[in-house]
Coordinates of C-alpha atoms in Angstrom, one line a residue:
F27 CA 71.5 29.9 -6.5
L28 CA 68.9 28.7 -8.6
V29 CA 71.6 28.0 -11.2
Y30 CA 73.9 26.0 -9.0
H31 CA 70.7 24.2 -7.4
Q32 CA 69.9 23.2 -11.6
E33 CA 73.3 21.1 -11.7
A34 CA 73.3 19.3 -8.1
A35 CA 72.1 16.0 -8.5
P36 CA 68.8 15.2 -8.0
G37 CA 68.5 14.1 -4.1
S38 CA 71.5 14.9 -2.9
P39 CA 72.6 16.1 -0.4
E40 CA 74.3 19.1 -1.8
E41 CA 70.6 19.4 -3.8
A42 CA 68.9 20.6 -0.3
L43 CA 71.7 22.9 0.7
W44 CA 71.2 25.0 -2.5
A45 CA 67.1 24.7 -2.0
E46 CA 67.6 25.5 1.8
R47 CA 70.0 28.3 0.6
E48 CA 67.2 29.9 -1.9
R49 CA 64.4 29.7 0.8
R50 CA 66.7 31.8 3.3
L51 CA 67.9 34.1 0.4
L52 CA 64.0 34.5 -0.6
R53 CA 62.5 34.8 3.0
I54 CA 65.3 37.3 4.1
I55 CA 66.1 39.6 1.4
L56 CA 64.2 39.4 -1.5
T57 CA 60.8 39.9 -0.9
P58 CA 61.1 41.6 2.3
A59 CA 63.2 43.9 -0.2
I60 CA 60.5 44.1 -3.1
V61 CA 58.1 44.5 -0.4
V62 CA 59.7 48.0 0.7
V63 CA 60.5 49.7 -2.8
W64 CA 56.5 49.3 -3.4
V65 CA 55.9 50.9 -0.1
L66 CA 58.1 54.0 -0.7
G67 CA 58.2 53.4 -4.1
V68 CA 54.6 54.5 -3.9
L69 CA 54.6 56.8 -0.5
L70 CA 56.9 58.6 -3.0
A71 CA 54.5 59.4 -5.2
V72 CA 52.3 60.2 -3.3
S73 CA 53.6 62.3 -1.5
Q74 CA 55.3 64.6 -4.3
N75 CA 52.1 64.0 -6.5
L76 CA 53.8 62.3 -9.1
W77 CA 51.0 60.4 -11.1
S78 CA 50.7 62.5 -14.1
E79 CA 54.7 62.9 -14.8
G80 CA 55.9 60.7 -17.4
W81 CA 59.1 59.2 -16.2
L82 CA 56.8 57.6 -13.5
H83 CA 55.1 55.4 -15.4
A84 CA 57.9 54.0 -17.3
K85 CA 59.8 53.6 -13.7
L86 CA 57.1 51.9 -12.8
A87 CA 56.1 49.3 -16.1
L88 CA 60.3 48.6 -15.1
V89 CA 59.4 47.5 -11.5
L90 CA 56.3 45.6 -12.7
A91 CA 58.3 44.0 -14.8
L92 CA 60.7 42.9 -12.3
S93 CA 58.3 42.3 -9.5
G94 CA 56.3 39.6 -11.9
Y95 CA 60.4 38.7 -12.8
H96 CA 60.5 38.0 -9.2
G97 CA 57.4 36.3 -8.4
W98 CA 58.6 34.0 -11.5
M99 CA 62.0 32.9 -9.8
A100 CA 60.4 32.2 -6.7
G101 CA 58.6 30.1 -8.0
Y102 CA 61.2 28.5 -9.6
A103 CA 62.6 28.5 -6.6
R104 CA 60.3 26.1 -5.2
K105 CA 60.2 24.0 -8.1
L106 CA 63.3 22.9 -8.0
A107 CA 63.5 22.3 -4.0
R108 CA 60.4 19.7 -4.6
G109 CA 62.2 18.0 -7.1

């Protein structure tokens, strides 16, 4: 969505459509999904006492990186929506 939004002419109706689509995608799907991933992942690690496992640290680093990327892209979508 961000690629197509970036290519839309500034101030055009198409740009407004892409901004609305991005806002809905973030609000309805992406943000709730990342919250669920974190909650279920932490609950699984706690219930199984997996904190000493090496693979968990690698997986946690990957999830942290992907969460950071999600935050960066959400900020970029807000920046594009502002113009």
